[in-house]
Amino acid sequence: MSDLLEAAAAALNTPPELVRRSAAARAEATGTSVDEVLSAWAGGAPITAAAPAAPETPQEEPPVEPVTVATAPVAVMEAPTPESPPTGAPQWEPEPAEALEPVPLGSRVRTAVRVGTWTGAALGFFGFLAAAGLWAPTAIISPEDGPMVVVETRTILTGLTLVSVLFGAIVASFSRAAAAWANPATQLSNSKSSTAWWGAATGLILGLIGGAVLVGALGTPIEATEEAAATTQLPVLGTLVLMIVGGGLAGALTAALPQILGTPVALGGEDPGEVASMKQRLKGAVSIPVAGLMLLLLLVLPFAYALIRSAELSPIGAPIVAILTAAGILGFATLAGSRPQMKISLGELMVAVLAIGTVLLIILAALFYAGGGGEDEGSEGGAETVVVVAQL
């Protein structure tokens, strides 16, 4: 091989190593030996490629006879008609609410009273601060009673009554809402506006009482003059304590009233007749004292005032007032004894009270007018009074 390699290298004028690699590659490609490739390159016989192997002829298989298979008739099934989905929105059924257990009246009232007491005391404190800003220019320092304020009596009564009406509506509404927040079973079925009106009415009555107590028991009245109206000296510390304590008591009473008169929502499933009967009894228990208080304010107090000021009336003025009072009491007693089954509605009672109050005012005005003439004209004034009363 070395001789063939050198001969091929010399013939091709190529390095032997390169000739050897090229011959190996050519021999592998043509399927011959390396010596044959080198011999051909050195000037020998040309390279003949190896003949490819003849492909094998596949043997023919005998034809297979087709097998006839009996096919059973296939039942044709109709394709199912797809159901169209519902076009409406899915109906959402809310979960049933839990049944509320009725709360006893005492528990509801205690919860509302606690809220009303603190709310009323807080409103009384802030109300005093607001009033102190208005009363500051009239403040004085007394050597005996300490700091005091001088305020017109009419201003005290009017301002305290109006503020009490507003605070009563606030306390009643807030105590009802706070009790419902603490326990949903204490919610009331009546409207919230009725609760506010009840609170305002209660505040009106308590404001009048509180103003009378503040002026009569705590203050020092100063009589009116030609240049100034009647005023009252109020001690600052005592007024503050009275407004806080009185505000707490008034708030407790104002908060308890809607719970007593209202119907809880937890009683919605109970017998309506029994619930209505219970409400009627509670309203009667509250309305009767209130009606008595109104009668006291409209009838008894004016008569008492007239008897106290009887020295300024005509000589027969005091006896006439006493006779009218006794006649009215005896007349109501006789009517009640003779017809015990007779019932009077609240509207009829209020009309009668207004009529009696109107007549009373006319009589008092006539008596005071007749009494202003002095002792010399006493008999003439008395005669005029008798004529006025006879005409009524």
XYZ file of N, CA and C in Angstrom, residues 50-302:
759
model
N -19.382 -1.077 -7.099
C -20.019 -2.373 -6.848
C -21.464 -2.306 -7.292
N -21.906 -3.377 -8.021
C -23.301 -3.407 -8.513
C -24.239 -3.595 -7.338
N -25.311 -2.864 -7.338
C -26.262 -3.021 -6.208
C -26.973 -4.347 -6.297
N -27.358 -4.857 -5.118
C -28.023 -6.165 -5.044
C -29.406 -6.056 -5.656
N -29.782 -7.146 -6.394
C -31.089 -7.154 -7.056
C -32.188 -7.298 -6.008
N -33.252 -6.538 -6.142
C -34.343 -6.650 -5.142
C -35.069 -7.963 -5.264
N -35.497 -8.447 -4.136
C -36.216 -9.731 -4.102
C -37.617 -9.514 -4.660
N -38.020 -10.500 -5.508
C -39.372 -10.428 -6.083
C -40.372 -11.009 -5.092
N -41.386 -10.292 -4.732
C -42.357 -10.850 -3.740
C -43.165 -11.974 -4.364
N -43.424 -13.002 -3.545
C -44.229 -14.143 -3.996
C -45.702 -13.736 -3.994
N -46.364 -14.131 -5.056
C -47.796 -13.806 -5.162
C -48.604 -14.736 -4.282
N -49.489 -14.135 -3.481
C -50.352 -14.929 -2.604
C -51.629 -15.291 -3.349
N -52.200 -16.455 -3.044
C -53.452 -16.848 -3.703
C -54.560 -15.878 -3.321
N -55.443 -15.567 -4.263
C -56.562 -14.633 -3.934
C -57.488 -15.224 -2.889
N -57.932 -14.342 -2.018
C -58.838 -14.753 -0.925
C -60.257 -14.490 -1.356
N -61.077 -15.536 -1.223
C -62.485 -15.370 -1.594
C -63.181 -14.463 -0.567
N -63.996 -13.526 -1.061
C -64.717 -12.653 -0.096
C -65.771 -13.416 0.688
N -65.849 -13.126 1.954
C -66.812 -13.778 2.861
C -68.052 -12.903 2.953
N -69.178 -13.471 2.647
C -70.445 -12.721 2.707
C -70.983 -12.787 4.131
N -71.199 -11.654 4.747
C -71.706 -11.577 6.142
C -73.116 -11.001 6.088
N -74.031 -11.721 6.719
C -75.432 -11.257 6.755
C -75.548 -10.115 7.753
N -76.021 -8.986 7.302
C -76.164 -7.810 8.169
C -77.606 -7.663 8.613
N -77.785 -7.523 9.906
C -79.146 -7.327 10.470
C -79.569 -5.890 10.241
N -80.861 -5.677 10.066
C -81.343 -4.285 9.877
C -81.082 -3.444 11.142
N -80.539 -2.288 10.938
C -80.190 -1.393 12.059
C -81.351 -0.425 12.262
N -81.803 -0.347 13.532
C -82.910 0.580 13.859
C -82.386 2.001 13.897
N -83.040 2.816 13.148
C -82.625 4.221 13.091
C -83.292 4.968 14.249
N -82.495 5.545 15.158
C -83.013 6.285 16.314
C -82.952 7.781 16.018
N -84.044 8.430 16.358
C -84.079 9.873 16.145
C -83.169 10.583 17.142
N -82.497 11.555 16.626
C -81.606 12.324 17.514
C -82.432 13.119 18.518
N -82.042 13.122 19.799
C -82.812 13.873 20.818
C -82.762 15.371 20.544
N -83.908 15.972 20.717
C -83.983 17.432 20.520
C -83.416 18.134 21.738
N -82.398 18.921 21.556
C -81.827 19.592 22.743
C -82.796 20.613 23.315
N -82.928 20.562 24.631
C -83.808 21.501 25.304
C -83.136 22.866 25.401
N -83.911 23.873 25.067
C -83.350 25.231 25.128
C -83.258 25.668 26.576
N -82.184 26.311 26.952
C -82.034 26.759 28.346
C -83.053 27.852 28.648
N -83.447 27.962 29.909
C -84.431 29.011 30.274
C -83.875 30.385 29.982
N -84.762 31.193 29.412
C -84.323 32.543 29.034
C -84.323 33.497 30.219
N -85.168 33.270 31.216
C -85.242 34.192 32.353
C -84.049 34.041 33.274
N -83.844 35.031 34.097
C -82.750 35.011 35.075
C -83.077 34.007 36.173
N -82.075 33.352 36.727
C -82.336 32.376 37.801
C -82.971 33.049 39.011
N -83.981 32.380 39.538
C -84.690 32.918 40.694
C -83.891 32.637 41.949
N -83.591 33.773 42.713
C -82.835 33.638 43.965
C -83.800 33.675 45.132
N -83.792 32.627 45.874
C -84.673 32.554 47.031
C -83.885 32.915 48.276
N -84.281 33.995 48.952
C -83.543 34.381 50.164
C -83.754 33.380 51.283
N -82.764 33.310 52.130
C -82.872 32.413 53.266
C -83.909 32.948 54.243
N -84.703 32.075 54.821
C -85.717 32.559 55.775
C -85.057 33.202 56.985
N -85.594 34.351 57.363
C -85.037 35.068 58.508
C -85.365 34.331 59.800
N -84.466 34.451 60.749
C -84.673 33.800 62.027
C -85.807 34.482 62.788
N -86.607 33.674 63.425
C -87.719 34.212 64.198
C -87.185 34.941 65.431
N -87.718 36.131 65.678
C -87.290 36.934 66.814
C -88.135 36.580 68.030
N -87.453 36.382 69.133
C -88.136 36.077 70.372
C -88.597 37.380 71.022
N -89.851 37.456 71.448
C -90.333 38.688 72.100
C -89.525 38.992 73.359
N -89.223 40.256 73.535
C -88.466 40.713 74.698
C -89.453 41.260 75.717
N -89.319 40.914 76.997
C -90.248 41.450 78.000
C -90.217 42.968 78.049
N -91.335 43.538 78.442
C -91.448 44.992 78.497
C -90.443 45.595 79.472
N -90.234 44.944 80.602
C -89.287 45.479 81.577
C -87.877 45.568 81.033
N -87.451 44.553 80.271
C -86.112 44.581 79.686
C -85.984 45.685 78.647
N -87.006 45.860 77.823
C -86.962 46.927 76.808
C -86.923 48.299 77.458
N -87.727 48.471 78.490
C -87.765 49.772 79.163
C -86.439 50.064 79.855
N -85.828 49.065 80.489
C -84.540 49.288 81.167
C -83.463 49.686 80.174
N -83.420 49.019 79.026
C -82.417 49.380 78.022
C -82.627 50.798 77.514
N -83.870 51.145 77.218
C -84.148 52.496 76.717
C -83.899 53.554 77.786
N -84.197 53.237 79.047
C -83.992 54.208 80.132
C -82.514 54.492 80.330
N -81.681 53.458 80.251
C -80.237 53.683 80.398
C -79.718 54.605 79.299
N -80.137 54.331 78.069
C -79.689 55.184 76.964
C -80.242 56.596 77.116
N -81.524 56.709 77.457
C -82.139 58.028 77.594
C -81.553 58.845 78.731
N -81.180 58.181 79.833
C -80.609 58.914 80.964
C -79.285 59.561 80.598
N -78.387 58.766 80.008
C -77.084 59.329 79.635
C -77.218 60.368 78.525
N -78.102 60.102 77.570
C -78.291 61.082 76.491
C -78.883 62.383 77.012
N -79.882 62.283 77.896
C -80.483 63.489 78.458
C -79.512 64.279 79.308
N -78.680 63.574 80.105
C -77.688 64.283 80.913
C -76.665 65.001 80.031
N -76.234 64.325 78.959
C -75.270 64.963 78.051
C -75.884 66.175 77.355
N -77.129 66.043 76.914
C -77.785 67.184 76.272
C -78.011 68.325 77.257
N -78.317 67.992 78.510
C -78.458 69.040 79.513
C -77.160 69.786 79.759
N -76.046 69.058 79.774
C -74.742 69.707 79.967
C -74.418 70.636 78.802
N -74.577 70.134 77.581
C -74.282 70.980 76.420
C -75.276 72.134 76.297
N -76.516 71.901 76.709
C -77.472 72.995 76.711
C -77.086 74.094 77.688
N -76.546 73.694 78.850
C -76.083 74.708 79.808
C -74.908 75.495 79.236
N -73.995 74.806 78.550
C -72.869 75.522 77.956
C -73.345 76.537 76.918
N -74.332 76.146 76.106
C -74.850 77.083 75.106
C -75.547 78.270 75.767
N -76.311 77.974 76.844
C -77.001 79.071 77.533
C -76.021 79.974 78.278
N -74.940 79.393 78.808
C -73.958 80.203 79.537
C -73.300 81.224 78.628
N -73.121 80.878 77.352
C -72.556 81.853 76.429
C -73.465 83.055 76.214
N -74.792 82.809 76.293
C -75.740 83.922 76.144
C -75.925 84.690 77.446
N -75.763 83.987 78.588
C -75.967 84.637 79.882
C -74.710 85.301 80.425
N -73.587 85.100 79.782
C -72.327 85.627 80.325
C -72.338 87.144 80.545
N -72.912 87.965 79.651
C -72.895 89.419 79.911
C -73.648 89.836 81.167
N -74.580 89.025 81.663
C -75.354 89.386 82.855
C -74.832 88.717 84.112
N -73.665 88.089 84.048
C -73.131 87.367 85.208
C -72.682 88.339 86.285
N -72.960 87.989 87.519
C -72.512 88.751 88.676
C -71.953 87.776 89.701
N -71.224 88.300 90.667
C -70.665 87.484 91.744
C -71.267 87.969 93.050
N -72.006 87.091 93.706
C -72.630 87.424 94.974
C -71.743 86.954 96.120
N -71.560 87.780 97.163
C -70.719 87.343 98.294
C -71.262 86.104 98.988
N -72.586 85.899 98.953
C -73.176 84.767 99.661
C -73.361 83.545 98.761
N -73.866 83.746 97.555
C -74.214 82.624 96.668
C -73.187 82.354 95.581
N -72.162 83.174 95.455
C -71.156 82.946 94.438
C -71.579 83.492 93.087
N -71.062 82.932 91.990
C -71.404 83.450 90.652
C -72.865 83.188 90.313
N -73.511 84.215 89.765
C -74.922 84.131 89.399
C -75.130 84.846 88.076
N -76.247 84.523 87.431
C -76.630 85.193 86.195
C -78.031 85.754 86.386
N -78.281 86.890 85.755
C -79.586 87.547 85.841
C -80.232 87.448 84.462
N -81.349 86.750 84.396
C -82.022 86.485 83.125
C -83.497 86.809 83.287
N -84.105 87.279 82.211
C -85.541 87.524 82.240
C -86.300 86.216 82.462
N -87.297 86.279 83.306
C -88.079 85.077 83.633
C -88.770 84.518 82.396
N -89.318 85.376 81.578
C -89.993 84.914 80.366
C -89.017 84.225 79.421
N -87.790 84.741 79.340
C -86.784 84.120 78.475
C -86.412 82.733 78.969
N -86.294 82.586 80.293
C -85.945 81.273 80.850
C -87.022 80.252 80.531
N -88.272 80.616 80.799
C -89.363 79.657 80.591
C -89.522 79.302 79.117
N -89.490 80.307 78.253
C -89.664 80.043 76.820
C -88.497 79.247 76.251
N -87.279 79.670 76.566
C -86.110 78.976 76.026
C -85.996 77.549 76.514
N -86.232 77.315 77.812
C -86.130 75.962 78.347
C -87.201 75.052 77.765
N -88.397 75.598 77.531
C -89.462 74.775 76.947
C -89.135 74.379 75.510
N -88.671 75.323 74.712
C -88.342 75.015 73.314
C -87.178 74.033 73.222
N -86.164 74.246 74.042
C -85.024 73.316 74.028
C -85.450 71.931 74.492
N -86.331 71.875 75.477
C -86.807 70.583 75.965
C -87.606 69.840 74.895
N -88.375 70.571 74.095
C -89.118 69.922 72.996
C -88.144 69.291 72.004
N -87.099 70.040 71.625
C -86.111 69.506 70.679
C -85.357 68.331 71.275
N -84.918 68.462 72.515
C -84.174 67.377 73.155
C -85.052 66.150 73.363
N -86.348 66.354 73.624
C -87.239 65.203 73.793
C -87.363 64.381 72.521
N -87.486 65.060 71.374
C -87.552 64.328 70.100
C -86.252 63.578 69.829
N -85.115 64.208 70.151
C -83.818 63.559 69.916
C -83.650 62.346 70.820
N -83.963 62.496 72.103
C -83.784 61.390 73.059
C -84.694 60.220 72.707
N -85.951 60.492 72.372
C -86.882 59.398 72.041
C -86.415 58.636 70.802
N -85.994 59.346 69.771
C -85.560 58.683 68.539
C -84.259 57.912 68.751
N -83.308 58.526 69.456
C -82.015 57.870 69.636
C -82.124 56.663 70.563
N -82.909 56.757 71.622
C -83.061 55.611 72.523
C -83.744 54.443 71.823
N -84.713 54.729 70.967
C -85.353 53.648 70.210
C -84.354 52.975 69.272
N -83.556 53.766 68.554
C -82.576 53.198 67.636
C -81.500 52.428 68.391
N -81.037 52.947 69.522
C -79.991 52.259 70.290
C -80.489 50.935 70.845
N -81.724 50.883 71.322
C -82.279 49.625 71.811
C -82.392 48.590 70.686
N -82.749 49.040 69.479
C -82.827 48.116 68.329
C -81.444 47.636 67.919
N -80.413 48.485 68.027
C -79.049 48.042 67.714
C -78.583 46.985 68.702
N -78.905 47.166 69.977
C -78.474 46.203 70.990
C -79.179 44.862 70.826
N -80.459 44.880 70.492
C -81.227 43.643 70.329
C -82.269 43.873 69.248
N -82.152 43.205 68.078
C -83.126 43.445 66.997
C -84.561 43.129 67.388
N -84.761 42.300 68.424
C -86.127 41.962 68.823
C -86.841 43.118 69.500
N -86.100 44.166 69.884
C -86.718 45.330 70.531
C -87.158 46.388 69.523
N -87.042 46.118 68.228
C -87.512 47.076 67.233
C -89.024 47.250 67.350
N -89.479 48.467 67.108
C -90.897 48.778 67.219
C -91.521 48.847 65.834
N -92.779 48.457 65.752
C -93.470 48.417 64.459
C -94.045 49.771 64.058
N -94.233 50.665 65.000
C -94.791 51.976 64.643
C -93.732 52.831 63.970
N -94.156 53.904 63.331
C -93.244 54.736 62.551
C -92.311 55.511 63.470
N -91.157 55.898 62.882
C -90.180 56.675 63.647
C -90.650 58.098 63.883
N -91.453 58.628 62.984
C -91.947 59.992 63.179
C -92.877 60.072 64.392
N -93.679 59.032 64.611
C -94.556 59.053 65.785
C -93.744 59.045 67.073
N -92.620 58.311 67.071
C -91.747 58.322 68.251
C -91.188 59.711 68.510
N -90.773 60.395 67.443
C -90.251 61.754 67.615
C -91.328 62.701 68.133
N -92.567 62.542 67.652
C -93.648 63.403 68.135
C -93.969 63.121 69.595
N -93.948 61.859 69.983
C -94.158 61.527 71.390
C -93.065 62.151 72.249
N -91.834 62.077 71.788
C -90.739 62.685 72.539
C -90.872 64.195 72.636
N -91.304 64.833 71.546
C -91.477 66.288 71.576
C -92.602 66.682 72.538
N -93.708 65.935 72.543
C -94.808 66.247 73.467
C -94.379 66.058 74.914
N -93.647 64.971 75.168
C -93.138 64.758 76.526
C -92.162 65.859 76.922
N -91.310 66.253 75.983
C -90.376 67.335 76.270
C -91.083 68.648 76.553
N -92.218 68.896 75.894
C -92.982 70.126 76.153
C -93.476 70.166 77.592
N -94.065 69.062 78.038
C -94.585 69.022 79.409
C -93.452 69.113 80.430
N -92.401 68.328 80.212
C -91.285 68.350 81.162
C -90.546 69.678 81.122
N -90.513 70.339 79.967
C -89.875 71.650 79.897
C -90.622 72.694 80.711
N -91.953 72.659 80.646
C -92.741 73.593 81.462
C -92.528 73.340 82.952
N -92.513 72.065 83.332
C -92.286 71.737 84.747
C -90.878 72.133 85.173
N -89.883 71.815 84.321
C -88.511 72.167 84.667
C -88.289 73.665 84.759
N -88.915 74.436 83.865
C -88.785 75.889 83.943
C -89.389 76.440 85.218
N -90.557 75.895 85.626
C -91.169 76.358 86.876
C -90.301 76.023 88.078
N -89.691 74.824 88.072
C -88.817 74.441 89.181
C -87.559 75.305 89.203
N -86.995 75.565 88.017
C -85.778 76.364 87.955
C -86.009 77.792 88.437
N -87.123 78.385 88.057
C -87.399 79.772 88.448
C -87.910 79.855 89.877
N -88.816 78.941 90.257
C -89.441 79.041 91.569
C -88.617 78.510 92.713
N -87.914 77.379 92.499
C -87.193 76.748 93.599
C -85.733 77.150 93.667
N -85.114 77.361 92.524
C -83.670 77.642 92.528
C -83.354 79.118 92.361
N -84.138 79.841 91.601
C -83.840 81.234 91.311
C -84.413 82.185 92.347
N -83.924 83.403 92.262
C -84.411 84.484 93.121
C -85.119 85.497 92.230
N -86.436 85.607 92.338
C -87.154 86.516 91.428
C -86.918 87.980 91.782
N -86.880 88.796 90.752
C -86.768 90.247 90.886
C -87.972 90.850 90.181
N -88.739 91.643 90.913
C -89.972 92.174 90.362
C -89.688 93.115 89.201
N -90.658 93.189 88.322
C -90.528 94.043 87.149
C -90.693 95.501 87.530
N -90.069 96.351 86.779
C -90.178 97.792 86.937
C -90.712 98.398 85.646
N -90.849 99.727 85.658
C -91.331 100.388 84.462
C -90.325 100.320 83.317
N -89.052 100.164 83.668
C -88.007 100.158 82.649
C -87.546 98.751 82.264
N -87.737 97.796 83.125
C -87.237 96.444 82.869
C -88.307 95.426 83.219
N -88.254 94.280 82.527
C -89.190 93.198 82.799
C -88.733 92.399 84.011
N -89.587 91.493 84.435
C -89.255 90.651 85.584
C -88.077 89.744 85.242
N -87.124 89.667 86.172
C -85.934 88.852 85.977
C -85.776 87.874 87.136
N -84.828 86.962 86.963
C -84.550 85.945 87.971
C -83.045 85.767 88.086
N -82.559 85.712 89.311
C -81.149 85.429 89.556
C -80.971 83.923 89.725
N -80.107 83.337 88.893
C -79.862 81.891 88.921
C -78.422 81.628 89.327
N -78.182 80.791 90.338
C -76.799 80.408 90.653
C -76.230 79.513 89.559
N -75.007 79.781 89.176
C -74.418 79.053 88.048
C -74.258 77.577 88.367
N -73.674 77.263 89.521
C -73.429 75.862 89.862
C -74.737 75.098 90.046
N -75.692 75.704 90.742
C -76.972 75.023 90.947
C -77.719 74.799 89.639
N -77.642 75.786 88.738
C -78.302 75.617 87.438
C -77.661 74.491 86.633
N -76.324 74.388 86.696
C -75.640 73.304 85.990
C -76.055 71.941 86.518
N -76.080 71.802 87.851
C -76.467 70.509 88.436
C -77.920 70.178 88.096
N -78.790 71.179 88.175
C -80.205 70.933 87.881
C -80.416 70.536 86.425
N -79.691 71.154 85.503
C -79.873 70.816 84.096
C -79.328 69.427 83.776
N -78.224 69.036 84.421
C -77.688 67.693 84.162
C -78.581 66.623 84.770
N -78.923 66.801 86.068
C -79.768 65.801 86.737
C -81.175 65.787 86.133
N -81.736 66.988 85.940
C -83.068 67.049 85.329
C -83.081 66.518 83.911
N -81.996 66.792 83.147
C -81.918 66.232 81.796
C -81.870 64.721 81.803
N -81.145 64.133 82.786
C -81.101 62.679 82.883
C -82.454 62.083 83.230
N -83.161 62.683 84.200
C -84.483 62.176 84.571
C -85.488 62.356 83.435
N -85.453 63.530 82.814
C -86.364 63.749 81.687
C -86.047 62.814 80.524
N -84.756 62.555 80.274
C -84.385 61.627 79.209
C -84.844 60.211 79.492
N -84.761 59.783 80.768
C -85.231 58.440 81.115
C -86.732 58.303 80.882
N -87.503 59.310 81.323
C -88.952 59.251 81.125
C -89.323 59.327 79.648
N -88.620 60.177 78.901
C -88.920 60.320 77.471
C -88.576 59.046 76.702
N -87.493 58.367 77.080
C -87.105 57.138 76.390
C -88.011 55.966 76.743
N -88.555 55.960 77.962
C -89.404 54.840 78.376
C -90.782 54.898 77.735
N -91.269 56.093 77.449
C -92.632 56.222 76.929
C -92.842 55.531 75.582
N -91.953 55.676 74.568
C -92.181 54.949 73.304
C -92.143 53.433 73.459
N -91.319 52.927 74.384
C -91.275 51.486 74.584
C -92.558 50.973 75.230
N -93.168 51.793 76.075
C -94.412 51.375 76.726
C -95.581 51.401 75.742
N -95.615 52.423 74.903
C -96.748 52.577 73.982
C -96.548 51.847 72.660
N -95.301 51.510 72.280
C -95.031 50.879 70.997
C -95.248 49.376 71.021
N -95.313 48.782 69.832
C -95.482 47.341 69.673
C -94.223 46.759 69.046
N -93.538 45.817 69.696
C -92.321 45.232 69.105
C -92.655 44.422 67.855
N -91.688 44.363 66.942
C -91.882 43.583 65.720
C -91.933 42.094 66.018
N -91.359 41.670 67.145
C -91.380 40.248 67.490
C -92.778 39.762 67.817
N -93.724 40.654 68.061
C -95.106 40.267 68.345
C -95.961 40.239 67.095
N -95.313 40.297 65.908
C -96.077 40.322 64.662
C -96.883 39.058 64.442
N -96.393 37.890 64.939
C -97.105 36.640 64.744
C -98.134 36.338 65.815
N -98.231 37.172 66.827
C -99.189 36.934 67.889
C -100.605 37.325 67.445
N -101.536 37.071 68.353
C -102.926 37.396 68.070
C -103.085 38.918 67.981
N -103.541 39.455 66.834
C -103.663 40.918 66.725
C -104.634 41.502 67.740
N -105.705 40.775 68.055
C -106.658 41.290 69.027
C -106.053 41.429 70.412
N -105.260 40.452 70.807
C -104.613 40.522 72.124
C -103.594 41.648 72.178
N -102.839 41.810 71.097
C -101.862 42.899 71.048
C -102.556 44.255 71.115
N -103.649 44.411 70.362
C -104.376 45.677 70.386
C -104.959 45.959 71.767
N -105.461 44.916 72.426
C -106.007 45.105 73.767
C -104.925 45.528 74.754
N -103.755 44.918 74.643
C -102.662 45.294 75.539
C -102.215 46.726 75.286
N -102.132 47.120 74.009
C -101.765 48.498 73.696
C -102.799 49.484 74.223
N -104.072 49.121 74.135
C -105.115 50.013 74.631
C -105.007 50.197 76.140
N -104.701 49.115 76.859
C -104.552 49.233 78.307
C -103.350 50.101 78.671
N -102.243 49.915 77.943
C -101.054 50.725 78.225
C -101.307 52.202 77.911
N -101.972 52.466 76.785
C -102.281 53.855 76.455
C -103.204 54.479 77.491
N -104.172 53.700 77.977
C -105.044 54.230 79.014
C -104.297 54.520 80.300
N -103.327 53.637 80.629
C -102.551 53.859 81.850
C -101.707 55.121 81.773
N -101.317 55.504 80.556
C -100.502 56.716 80.397
C -101.376 57.935 80.127
N -102.417 57.764 79.322
C -103.223 58.929 78.931
C -104.047 59.473 80.081
N -104.467 58.627 81.000
C -105.278 59.128 82.116
C -104.485 60.085 83.006
N -103.263 59.745 83.447
C -102.492 60.747 84.210
C -102.186 62.010 83.405
N -101.911 61.848 82.098
C -101.629 63.035 81.281
C -102.864 63.923 81.169
N -104.028 63.307 80.980
C -105.263 64.095 80.922
C -105.529 64.798 82.252
N -105.254 64.094 83.357
C -105.413 64.738 84.658
C -104.472 65.914 84.843
N -103.240 65.757 84.349
C -102.288 66.874 84.435
C -102.743 68.059 83.591
N -103.256 67.782 82.388
C -103.746 68.871 81.545
C -104.936 69.579 82.194
N -105.836 68.790 82.784
C -106.964 69.418 83.492
C -106.480 70.256 84.668
N -105.448 69.764 85.345
C -104.881 70.530 86.457
C -104.318 71.863 85.976
N -103.624 71.825 84.826
C -103.026 73.055 84.309
C -104.074 74.035 83.803
N -105.155 73.499 83.178
C -106.131 74.376 82.540
C -107.242 74.852 83.469
N -107.572 74.071 84.491
C -108.726 74.409 85.333
C -108.352 74.738 86.777
N -107.630 73.832 87.401
C -107.391 73.987 88.838
C -106.438 75.135 89.120
N -105.338 75.215 88.394
C -104.362 76.264 88.670
C -104.929 77.666 88.446
N -105.671 77.920 87.346
C -106.259 79.275 87.237
C -107.210 79.627 88.385
